mmCIF file of C-alpha atoms (C1' of nucleotides) in Angstrom:
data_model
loop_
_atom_site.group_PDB
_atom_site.id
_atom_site.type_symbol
_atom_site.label_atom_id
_atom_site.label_comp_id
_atom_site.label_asym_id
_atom_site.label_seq_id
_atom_site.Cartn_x
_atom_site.Cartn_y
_atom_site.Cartn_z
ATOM 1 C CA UNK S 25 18.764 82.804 -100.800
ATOM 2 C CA UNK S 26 18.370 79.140 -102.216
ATOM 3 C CA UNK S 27 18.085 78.091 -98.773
ATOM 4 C CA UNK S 28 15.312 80.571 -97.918
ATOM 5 C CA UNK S 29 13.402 80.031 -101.361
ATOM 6 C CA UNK S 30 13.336 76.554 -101.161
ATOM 7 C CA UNK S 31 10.825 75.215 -98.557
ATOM 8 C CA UNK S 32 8.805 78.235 -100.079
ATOM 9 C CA UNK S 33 8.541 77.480 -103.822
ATOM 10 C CA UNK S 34 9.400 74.087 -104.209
ATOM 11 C CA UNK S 35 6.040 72.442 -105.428
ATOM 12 C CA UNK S 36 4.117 75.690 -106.361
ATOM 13 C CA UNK S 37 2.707 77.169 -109.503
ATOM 14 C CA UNK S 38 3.626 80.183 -111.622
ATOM 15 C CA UNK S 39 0.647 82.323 -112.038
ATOM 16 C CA UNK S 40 1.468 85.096 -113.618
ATOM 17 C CA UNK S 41 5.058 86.955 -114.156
ATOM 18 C CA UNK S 42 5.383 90.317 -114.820
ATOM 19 C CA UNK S 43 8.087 93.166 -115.547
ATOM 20 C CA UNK S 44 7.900 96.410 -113.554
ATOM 21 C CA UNK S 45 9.863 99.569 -114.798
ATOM 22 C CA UNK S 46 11.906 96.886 -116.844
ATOM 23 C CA UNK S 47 12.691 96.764 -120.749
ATOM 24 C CA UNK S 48 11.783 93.144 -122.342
ATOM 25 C CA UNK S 49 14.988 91.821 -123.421
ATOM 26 C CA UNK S 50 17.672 89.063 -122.746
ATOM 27 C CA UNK S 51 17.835 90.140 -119.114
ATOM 28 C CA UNK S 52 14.340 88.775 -118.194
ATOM 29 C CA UNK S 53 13.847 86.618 -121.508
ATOM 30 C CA UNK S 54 10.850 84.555 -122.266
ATOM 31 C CA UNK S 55 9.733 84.951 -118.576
ATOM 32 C CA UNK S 56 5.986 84.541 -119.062
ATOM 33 C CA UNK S 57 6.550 81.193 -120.569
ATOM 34 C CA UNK S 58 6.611 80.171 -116.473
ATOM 35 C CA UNK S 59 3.245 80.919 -116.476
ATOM 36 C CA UNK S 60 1.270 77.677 -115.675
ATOM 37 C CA UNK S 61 4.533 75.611 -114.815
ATOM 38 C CA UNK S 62 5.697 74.319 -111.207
ATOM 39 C CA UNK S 63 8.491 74.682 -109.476
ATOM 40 C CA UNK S 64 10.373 71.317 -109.263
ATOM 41 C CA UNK S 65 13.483 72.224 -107.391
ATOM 42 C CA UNK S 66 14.925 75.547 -106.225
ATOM 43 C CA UNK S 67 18.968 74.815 -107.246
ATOM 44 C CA UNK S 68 21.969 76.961 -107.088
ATOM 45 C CA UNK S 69 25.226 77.303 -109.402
ATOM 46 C CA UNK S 70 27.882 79.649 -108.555
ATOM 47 C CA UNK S 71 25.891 82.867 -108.071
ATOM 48 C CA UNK S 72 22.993 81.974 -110.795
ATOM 49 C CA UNK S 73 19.773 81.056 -108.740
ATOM 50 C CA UNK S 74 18.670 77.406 -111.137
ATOM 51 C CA UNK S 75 14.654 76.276 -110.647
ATOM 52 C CA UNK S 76 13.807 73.908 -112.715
ATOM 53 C CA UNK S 77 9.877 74.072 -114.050
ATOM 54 C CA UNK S 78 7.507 71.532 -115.116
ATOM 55 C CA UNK S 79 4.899 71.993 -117.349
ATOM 56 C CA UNK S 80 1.802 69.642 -116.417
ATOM 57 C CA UNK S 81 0.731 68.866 -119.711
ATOM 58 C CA UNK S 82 3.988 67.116 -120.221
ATOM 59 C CA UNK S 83 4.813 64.201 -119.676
ATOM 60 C CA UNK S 84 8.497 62.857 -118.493
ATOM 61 C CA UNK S 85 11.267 63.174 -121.204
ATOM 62 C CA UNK S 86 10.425 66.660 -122.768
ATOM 63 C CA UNK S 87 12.824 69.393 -122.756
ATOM 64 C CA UNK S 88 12.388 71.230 -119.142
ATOM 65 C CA UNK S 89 12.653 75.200 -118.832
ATOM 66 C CA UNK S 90 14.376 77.159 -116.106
ATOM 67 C CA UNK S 91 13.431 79.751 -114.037
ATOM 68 C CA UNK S 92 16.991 81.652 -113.938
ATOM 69 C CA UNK S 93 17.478 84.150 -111.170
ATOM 70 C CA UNK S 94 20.765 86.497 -110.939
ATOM 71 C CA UNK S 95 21.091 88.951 -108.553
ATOM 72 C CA UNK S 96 23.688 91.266 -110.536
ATOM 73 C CA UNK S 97 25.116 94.343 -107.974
ATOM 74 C CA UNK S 98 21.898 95.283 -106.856
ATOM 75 C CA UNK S 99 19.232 92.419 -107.346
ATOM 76 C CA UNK S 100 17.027 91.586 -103.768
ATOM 77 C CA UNK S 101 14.595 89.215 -103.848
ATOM 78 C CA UNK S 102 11.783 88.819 -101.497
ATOM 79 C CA UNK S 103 7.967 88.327 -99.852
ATOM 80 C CA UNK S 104 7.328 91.430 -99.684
ATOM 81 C CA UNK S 105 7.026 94.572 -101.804
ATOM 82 C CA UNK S 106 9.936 96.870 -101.827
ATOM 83 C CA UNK S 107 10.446 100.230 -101.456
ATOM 84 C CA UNK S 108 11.350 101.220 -104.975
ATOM 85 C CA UNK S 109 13.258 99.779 -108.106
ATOM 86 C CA UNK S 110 10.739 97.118 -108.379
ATOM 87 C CA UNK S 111 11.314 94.733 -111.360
ATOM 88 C CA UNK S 112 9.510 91.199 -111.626
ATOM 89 C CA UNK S 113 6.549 90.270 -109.392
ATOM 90 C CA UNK S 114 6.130 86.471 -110.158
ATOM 91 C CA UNK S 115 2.626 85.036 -108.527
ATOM 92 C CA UNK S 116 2.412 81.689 -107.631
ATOM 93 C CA UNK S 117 -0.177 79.568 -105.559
ATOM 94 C CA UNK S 118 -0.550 78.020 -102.553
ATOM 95 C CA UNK S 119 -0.248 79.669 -99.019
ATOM 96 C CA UNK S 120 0.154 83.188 -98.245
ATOM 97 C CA UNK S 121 3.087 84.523 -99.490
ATOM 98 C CA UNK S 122 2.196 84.045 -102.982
ATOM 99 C CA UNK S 123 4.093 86.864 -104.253
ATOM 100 C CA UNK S 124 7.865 86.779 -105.522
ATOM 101 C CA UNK S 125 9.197 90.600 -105.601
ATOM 102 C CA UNK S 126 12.558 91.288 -107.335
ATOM 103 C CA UNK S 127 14.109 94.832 -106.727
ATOM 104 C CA UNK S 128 17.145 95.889 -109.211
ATOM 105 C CA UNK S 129 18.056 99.212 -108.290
ATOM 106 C CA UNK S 130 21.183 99.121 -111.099
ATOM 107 C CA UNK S 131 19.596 96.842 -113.492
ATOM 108 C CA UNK S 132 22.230 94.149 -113.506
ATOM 109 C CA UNK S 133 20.451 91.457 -112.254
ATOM 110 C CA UNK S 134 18.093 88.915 -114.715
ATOM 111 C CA UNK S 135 15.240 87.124 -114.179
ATOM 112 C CA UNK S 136 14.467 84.814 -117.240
ATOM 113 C CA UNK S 137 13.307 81.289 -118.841
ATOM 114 C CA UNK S 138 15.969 79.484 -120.571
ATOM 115 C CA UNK S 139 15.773 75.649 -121.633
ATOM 116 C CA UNK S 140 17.487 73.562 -118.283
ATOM 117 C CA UNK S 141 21.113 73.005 -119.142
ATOM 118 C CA UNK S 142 21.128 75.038 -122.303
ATOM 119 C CA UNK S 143 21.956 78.864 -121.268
ATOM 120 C CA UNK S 144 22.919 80.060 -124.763
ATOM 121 C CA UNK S 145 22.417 83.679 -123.694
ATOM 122 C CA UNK S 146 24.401 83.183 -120.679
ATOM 123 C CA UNK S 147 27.891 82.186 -121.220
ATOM 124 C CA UNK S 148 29.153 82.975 -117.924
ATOM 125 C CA UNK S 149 27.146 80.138 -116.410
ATOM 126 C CA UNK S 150 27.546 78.206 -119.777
ATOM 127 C CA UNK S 151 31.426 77.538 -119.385
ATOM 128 C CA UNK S 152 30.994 78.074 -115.222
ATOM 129 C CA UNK S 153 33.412 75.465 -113.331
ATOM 130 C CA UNK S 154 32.573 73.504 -110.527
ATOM 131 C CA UNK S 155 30.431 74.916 -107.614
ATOM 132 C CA UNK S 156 32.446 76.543 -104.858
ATOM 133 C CA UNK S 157 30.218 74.393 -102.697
ATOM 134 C CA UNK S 158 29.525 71.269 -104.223
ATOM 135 C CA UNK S 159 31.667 67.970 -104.217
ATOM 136 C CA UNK S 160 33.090 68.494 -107.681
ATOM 137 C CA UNK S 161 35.236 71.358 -106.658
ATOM 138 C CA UNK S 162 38.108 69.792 -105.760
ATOM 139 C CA UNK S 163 42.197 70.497 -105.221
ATOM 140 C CA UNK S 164 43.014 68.495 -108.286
ATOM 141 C CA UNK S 165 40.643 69.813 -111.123
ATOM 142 C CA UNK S 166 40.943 73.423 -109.713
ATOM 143 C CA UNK S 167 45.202 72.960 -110.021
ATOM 144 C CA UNK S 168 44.231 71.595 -113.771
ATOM 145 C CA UNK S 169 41.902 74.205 -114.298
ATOM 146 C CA UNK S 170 44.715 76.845 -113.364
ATOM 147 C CA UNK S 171 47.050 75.487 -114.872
ATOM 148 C CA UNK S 172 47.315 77.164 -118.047
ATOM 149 C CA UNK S 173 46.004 80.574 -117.555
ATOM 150 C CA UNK S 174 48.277 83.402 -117.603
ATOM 151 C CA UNK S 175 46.334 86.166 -116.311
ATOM 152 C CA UNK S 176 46.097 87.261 -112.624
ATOM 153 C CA UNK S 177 44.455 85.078 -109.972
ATOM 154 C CA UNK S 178 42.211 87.043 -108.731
ATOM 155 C CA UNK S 179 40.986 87.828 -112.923
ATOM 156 C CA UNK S 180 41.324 83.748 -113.225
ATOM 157 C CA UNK S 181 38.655 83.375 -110.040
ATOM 158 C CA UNK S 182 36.426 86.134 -110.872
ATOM 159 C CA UNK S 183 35.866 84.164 -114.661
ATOM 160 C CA UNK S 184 34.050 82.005 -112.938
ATOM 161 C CA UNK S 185 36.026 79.250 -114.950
ATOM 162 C CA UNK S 186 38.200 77.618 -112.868
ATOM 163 C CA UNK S 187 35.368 77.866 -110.005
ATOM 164 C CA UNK S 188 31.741 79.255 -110.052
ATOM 165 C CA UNK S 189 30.503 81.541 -106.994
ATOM 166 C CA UNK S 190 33.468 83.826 -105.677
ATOM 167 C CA UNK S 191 32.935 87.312 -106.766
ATOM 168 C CA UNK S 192 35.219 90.505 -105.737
ATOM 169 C CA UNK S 193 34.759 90.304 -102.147
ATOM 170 C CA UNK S 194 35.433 86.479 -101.376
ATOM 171 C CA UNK S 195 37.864 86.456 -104.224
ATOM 172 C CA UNK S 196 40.001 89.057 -102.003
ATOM 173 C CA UNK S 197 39.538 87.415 -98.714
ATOM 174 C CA UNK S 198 40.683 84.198 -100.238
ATOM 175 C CA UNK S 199 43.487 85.099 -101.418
ATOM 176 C CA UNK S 200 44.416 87.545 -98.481
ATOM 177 C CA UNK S 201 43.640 84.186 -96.053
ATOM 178 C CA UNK S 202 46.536 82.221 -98.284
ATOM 179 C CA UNK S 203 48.856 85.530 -98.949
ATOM 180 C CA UNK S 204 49.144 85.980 -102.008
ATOM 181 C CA UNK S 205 49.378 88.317 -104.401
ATOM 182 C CA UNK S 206 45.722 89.098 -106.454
ATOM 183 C CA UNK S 207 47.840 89.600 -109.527
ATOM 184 C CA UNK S 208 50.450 86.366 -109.054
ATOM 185 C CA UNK S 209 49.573 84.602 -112.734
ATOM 186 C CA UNK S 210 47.573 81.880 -111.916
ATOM 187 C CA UNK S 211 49.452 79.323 -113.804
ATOM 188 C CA UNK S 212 52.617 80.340 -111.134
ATOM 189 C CA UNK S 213 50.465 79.223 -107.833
ATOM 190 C CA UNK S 214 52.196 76.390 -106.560
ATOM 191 C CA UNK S 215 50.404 73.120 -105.249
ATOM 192 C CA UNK S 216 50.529 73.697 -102.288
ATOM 193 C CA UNK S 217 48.947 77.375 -102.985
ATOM 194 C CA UNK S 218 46.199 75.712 -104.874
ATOM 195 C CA UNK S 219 45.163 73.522 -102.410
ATOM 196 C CA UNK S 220 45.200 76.219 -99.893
ATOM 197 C CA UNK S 221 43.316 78.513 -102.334
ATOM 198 C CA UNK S 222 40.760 75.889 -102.684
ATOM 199 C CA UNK S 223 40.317 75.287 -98.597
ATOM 200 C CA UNK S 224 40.313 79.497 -98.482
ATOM 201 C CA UNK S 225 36.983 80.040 -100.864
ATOM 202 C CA UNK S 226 35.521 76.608 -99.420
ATOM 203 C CA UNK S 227 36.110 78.303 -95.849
ATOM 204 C CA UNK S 228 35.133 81.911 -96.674
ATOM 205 C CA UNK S 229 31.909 80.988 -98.486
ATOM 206 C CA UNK S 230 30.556 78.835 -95.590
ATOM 207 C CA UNK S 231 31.079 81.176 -92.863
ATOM 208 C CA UNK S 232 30.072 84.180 -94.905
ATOM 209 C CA UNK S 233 26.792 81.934 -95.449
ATOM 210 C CA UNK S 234 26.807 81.603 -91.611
ATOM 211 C CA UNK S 235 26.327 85.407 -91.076
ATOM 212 C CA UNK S 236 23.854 85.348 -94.478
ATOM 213 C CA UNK S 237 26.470 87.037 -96.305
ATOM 214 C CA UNK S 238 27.798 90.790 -96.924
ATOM 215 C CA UNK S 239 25.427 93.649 -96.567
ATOM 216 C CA UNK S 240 27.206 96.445 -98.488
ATOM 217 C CA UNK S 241 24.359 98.987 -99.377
ATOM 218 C CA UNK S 242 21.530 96.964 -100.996
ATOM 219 C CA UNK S 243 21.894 93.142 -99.964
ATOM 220 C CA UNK S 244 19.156 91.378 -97.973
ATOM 221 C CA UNK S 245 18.209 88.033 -97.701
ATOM 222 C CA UNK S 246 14.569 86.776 -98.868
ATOM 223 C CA UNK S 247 13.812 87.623 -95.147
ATOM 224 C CA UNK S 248 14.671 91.730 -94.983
ATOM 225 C CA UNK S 249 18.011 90.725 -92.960
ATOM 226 C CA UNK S 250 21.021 92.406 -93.843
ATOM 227 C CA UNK S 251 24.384 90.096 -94.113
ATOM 228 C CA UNK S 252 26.331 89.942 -91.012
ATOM 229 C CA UNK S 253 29.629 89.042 -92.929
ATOM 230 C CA UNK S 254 30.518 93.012 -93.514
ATOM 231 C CA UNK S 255 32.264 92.778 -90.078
ATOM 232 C CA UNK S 256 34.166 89.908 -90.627
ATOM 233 C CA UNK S 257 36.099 91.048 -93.600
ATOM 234 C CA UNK S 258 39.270 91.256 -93.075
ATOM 235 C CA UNK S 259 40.544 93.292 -96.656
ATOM 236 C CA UNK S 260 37.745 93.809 -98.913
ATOM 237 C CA UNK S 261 36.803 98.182 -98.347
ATOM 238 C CA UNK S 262 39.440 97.880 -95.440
ATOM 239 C CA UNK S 263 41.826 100.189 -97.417
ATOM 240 C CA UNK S 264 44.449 101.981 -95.438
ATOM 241 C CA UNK S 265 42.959 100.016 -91.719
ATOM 242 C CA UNK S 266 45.078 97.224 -90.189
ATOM 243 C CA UNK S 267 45.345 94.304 -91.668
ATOM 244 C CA UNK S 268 44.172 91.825 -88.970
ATOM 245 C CA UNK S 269 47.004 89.549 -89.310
ATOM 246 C CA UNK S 270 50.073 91.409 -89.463
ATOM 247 C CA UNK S 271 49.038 95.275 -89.056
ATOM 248 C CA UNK S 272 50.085 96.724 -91.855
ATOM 249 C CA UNK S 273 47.950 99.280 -94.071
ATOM 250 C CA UNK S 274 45.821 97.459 -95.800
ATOM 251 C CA UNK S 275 46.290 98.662 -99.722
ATOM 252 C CA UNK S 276 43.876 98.989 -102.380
ATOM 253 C CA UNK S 277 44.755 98.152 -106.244
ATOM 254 C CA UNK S 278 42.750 97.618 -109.674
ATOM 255 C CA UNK S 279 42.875 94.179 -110.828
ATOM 256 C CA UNK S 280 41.068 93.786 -114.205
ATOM 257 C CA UNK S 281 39.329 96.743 -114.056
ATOM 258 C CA UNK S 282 38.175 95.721 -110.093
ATOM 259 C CA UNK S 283 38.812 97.234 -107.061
ATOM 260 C CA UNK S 284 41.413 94.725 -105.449
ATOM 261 C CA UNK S 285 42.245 94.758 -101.351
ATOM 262 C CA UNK S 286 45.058 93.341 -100.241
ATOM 263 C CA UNK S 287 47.665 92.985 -97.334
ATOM 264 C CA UNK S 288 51.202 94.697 -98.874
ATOM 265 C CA UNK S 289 52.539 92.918 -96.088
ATOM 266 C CA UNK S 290 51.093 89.195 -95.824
ATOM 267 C CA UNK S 291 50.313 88.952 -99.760
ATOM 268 C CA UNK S 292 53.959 90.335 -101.530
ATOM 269 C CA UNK S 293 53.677 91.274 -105.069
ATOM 270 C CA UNK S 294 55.367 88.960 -107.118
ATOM 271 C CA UNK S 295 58.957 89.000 -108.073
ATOM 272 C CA UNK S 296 57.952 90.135 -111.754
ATOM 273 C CA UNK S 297 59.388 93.305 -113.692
ATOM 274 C CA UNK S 298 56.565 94.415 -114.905
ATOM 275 C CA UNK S 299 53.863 96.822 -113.653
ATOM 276 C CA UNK S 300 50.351 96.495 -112.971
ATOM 277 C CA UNK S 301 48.981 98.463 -115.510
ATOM 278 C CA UNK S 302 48.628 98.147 -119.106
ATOM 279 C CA UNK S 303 51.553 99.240 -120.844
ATOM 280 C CA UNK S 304 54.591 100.535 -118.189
ATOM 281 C CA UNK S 305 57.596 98.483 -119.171
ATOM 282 C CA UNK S 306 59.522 100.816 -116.978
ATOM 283 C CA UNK S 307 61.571 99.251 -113.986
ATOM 284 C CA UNK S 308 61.289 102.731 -112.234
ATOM 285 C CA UNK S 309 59.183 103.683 -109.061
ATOM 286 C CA UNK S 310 59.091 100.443 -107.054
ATOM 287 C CA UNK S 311 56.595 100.592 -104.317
ATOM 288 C "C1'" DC J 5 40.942 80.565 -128.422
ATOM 289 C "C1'" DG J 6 43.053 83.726 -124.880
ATOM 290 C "C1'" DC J 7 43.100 87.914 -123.045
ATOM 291 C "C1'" DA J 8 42.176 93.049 -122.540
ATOM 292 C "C1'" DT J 9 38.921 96.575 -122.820
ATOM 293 C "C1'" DT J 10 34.441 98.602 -122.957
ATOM 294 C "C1'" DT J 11 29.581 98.734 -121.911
ATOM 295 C "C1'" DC J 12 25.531 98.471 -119.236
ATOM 296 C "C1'" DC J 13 23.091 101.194 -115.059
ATOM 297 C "C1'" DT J 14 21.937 104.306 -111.093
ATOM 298 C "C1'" DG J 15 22.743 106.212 -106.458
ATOM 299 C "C1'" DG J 16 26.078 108.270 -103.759
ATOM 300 C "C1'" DT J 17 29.551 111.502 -103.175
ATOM 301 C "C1'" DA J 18 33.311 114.868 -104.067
ATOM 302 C "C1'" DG J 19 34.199 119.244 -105.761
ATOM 303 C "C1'" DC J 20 32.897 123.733 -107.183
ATOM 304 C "C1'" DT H 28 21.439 124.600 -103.270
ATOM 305 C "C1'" DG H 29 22.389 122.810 -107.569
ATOM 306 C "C1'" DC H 30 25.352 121.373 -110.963
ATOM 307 C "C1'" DT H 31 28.942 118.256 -113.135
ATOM 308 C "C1'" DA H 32 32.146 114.434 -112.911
ATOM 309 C "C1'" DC H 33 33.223 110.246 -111.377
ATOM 310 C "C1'" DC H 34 33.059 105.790 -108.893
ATOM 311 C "C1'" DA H 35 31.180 101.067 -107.585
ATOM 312 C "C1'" DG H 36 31.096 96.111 -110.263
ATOM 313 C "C1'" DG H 37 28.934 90.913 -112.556
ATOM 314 C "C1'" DA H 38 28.506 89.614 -116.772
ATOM 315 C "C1'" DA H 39 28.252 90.310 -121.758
ATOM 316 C "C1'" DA H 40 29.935 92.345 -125.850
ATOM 317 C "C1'" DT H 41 33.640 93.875 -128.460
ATOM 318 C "C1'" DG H 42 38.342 94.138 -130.122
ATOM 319 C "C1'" DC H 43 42.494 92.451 -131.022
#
DNA sequence: CGCATTTCCTGGTAGC
DNA sequence: TGCTACCAGGAAATGC
């Protein structure tokens, strides 16, 4: 989407931003205050969509505001108008298309204006780690950054902490591609698990961004295309098919209150006593 | 602070 | 056909 938005908003003017069938609130916060600003840069952390805005009346050192884009479940952005569920239409100028459409059919998604850098109402991409993309993600700070966390992997990756941009699907394929467990505490990975881990999400995000990602129900790119990458998953809504590797049933568990694929086979729970859920401190009904 | 749980939100679907 | 109940989940809020 950053890739598509770029060569068509970098340089261009907010004209007018409006909500459709959408409550004023945190979720699309101070969004007119784009009005009369251009679009410096059309950037990208974790799954937060980042475009810096200049005003033209000021000059260099003042405070910048950001035009912050998140998708949520359901969130589709595009050129043209869609079908229902419409949200923000942001106007800009400049060549035909001039007209941003976002469609929300759940309402998880936000389009809003926060102060560059300063995302008070978003702590998620406040204490976000390192891109899953960029340069600073590497082995060494993701092994520090796992380091002390007890709680499951796959809870520890979907945090967005110890990396930003793998959500349920890519967290599962990650971990399926290094087998292991989505509930092995992430402080017990070894090295050699982390570095794998690391190469796994580097690999998964790159050629799920070949096929322009994972059409589910509602995903499309800026361009109406639906994601190619459904095809290629090999455990994420795969329950009970083969798993590619070995064959076995592929299983399906909850892991922090999200539906969790995995390989019973390739990715062997770990030698713990207790259960997955909550409170069963029983050693009965091993499975 | 760390971690677990709940909430938001609507379309789709299972069951009756 | 129409109704109810429940499920999906990214991030934020809430509760220890």
């Amino acid at each position: 989407m950053r890739r598509e938005l770029e060569p068509w908003l970098t340089g261009r003017v907010v004209r007018s931003a409006e909500l459709v069938d959408a409550v004023p609130g945190p979720k699309y916060a101070r969004l007119a205050r784009a009005v009369g600003q251009r679009v410096a840069a059309v950037g990208r952390h974790g799954k937060f969509l980042l475009l810096p805005l200049e005003a033209p009346e000021t000059g260099g050192g003042a405070a910048r505001d950001e035009l912050v884009i998140h998708l949520g479940m359901t969130g589709v952005v595009s050129a043209e108008p869609p079908v229902s569920h419409l949200r923000v239409v942001i106007r800009f100028d400049g060549p035909e298309p001039q007209t941003l459409y976002f469609r929300d059919v759940r309402r998880f998604g936000r389009v809003l204006i926060a102060p560059e850098g300063v995302y008070d109402g978003l702590p998620t991409l406040q204490q976000a780690g390192p891109d899953a993309l960029a340069p600073a993600f590497t082995p060494e700070g993701f092994a520090r950054a796992l380091a002390h966390s007890g709680v499951a992997i796959k809870t520890a990756l979907m945090s967005q902490r110890p990396v930003a941009g793998v959500g349920n699907i890519y967290a599962d394929e990650a971990l399926w591609r290094i087998g292991v467990h989505p509930e092995r505490p992430a402080r017990l990975l070894r090295r050699g698990q982390v570095e794998a881990l690391h190469g796994a999400i580097v690999d998964v995000l790159m050629a799920s961004l070949e096929a322009q990602g994972t059409t589910l129900h509602d995903y499309r790119t800026v361009n109406g295309a639906v994601g190619a990458y459904l095809e290629r998953l090999a455990v994420y809504g795969r329950t009970g098919r083969p798993c590619p590797r070995c064959g076995a049933a592929i299983a399906r568990i909850v892991v922090g209150a999200r539906g969790t694929h995995l390989c019973p086979v390739c990715q062997p729970r770990p030698r713990s006593r207790r259960g997955s859920r909550a409170a069963p401190r029983r050693a009965g009904g091993r499975s």
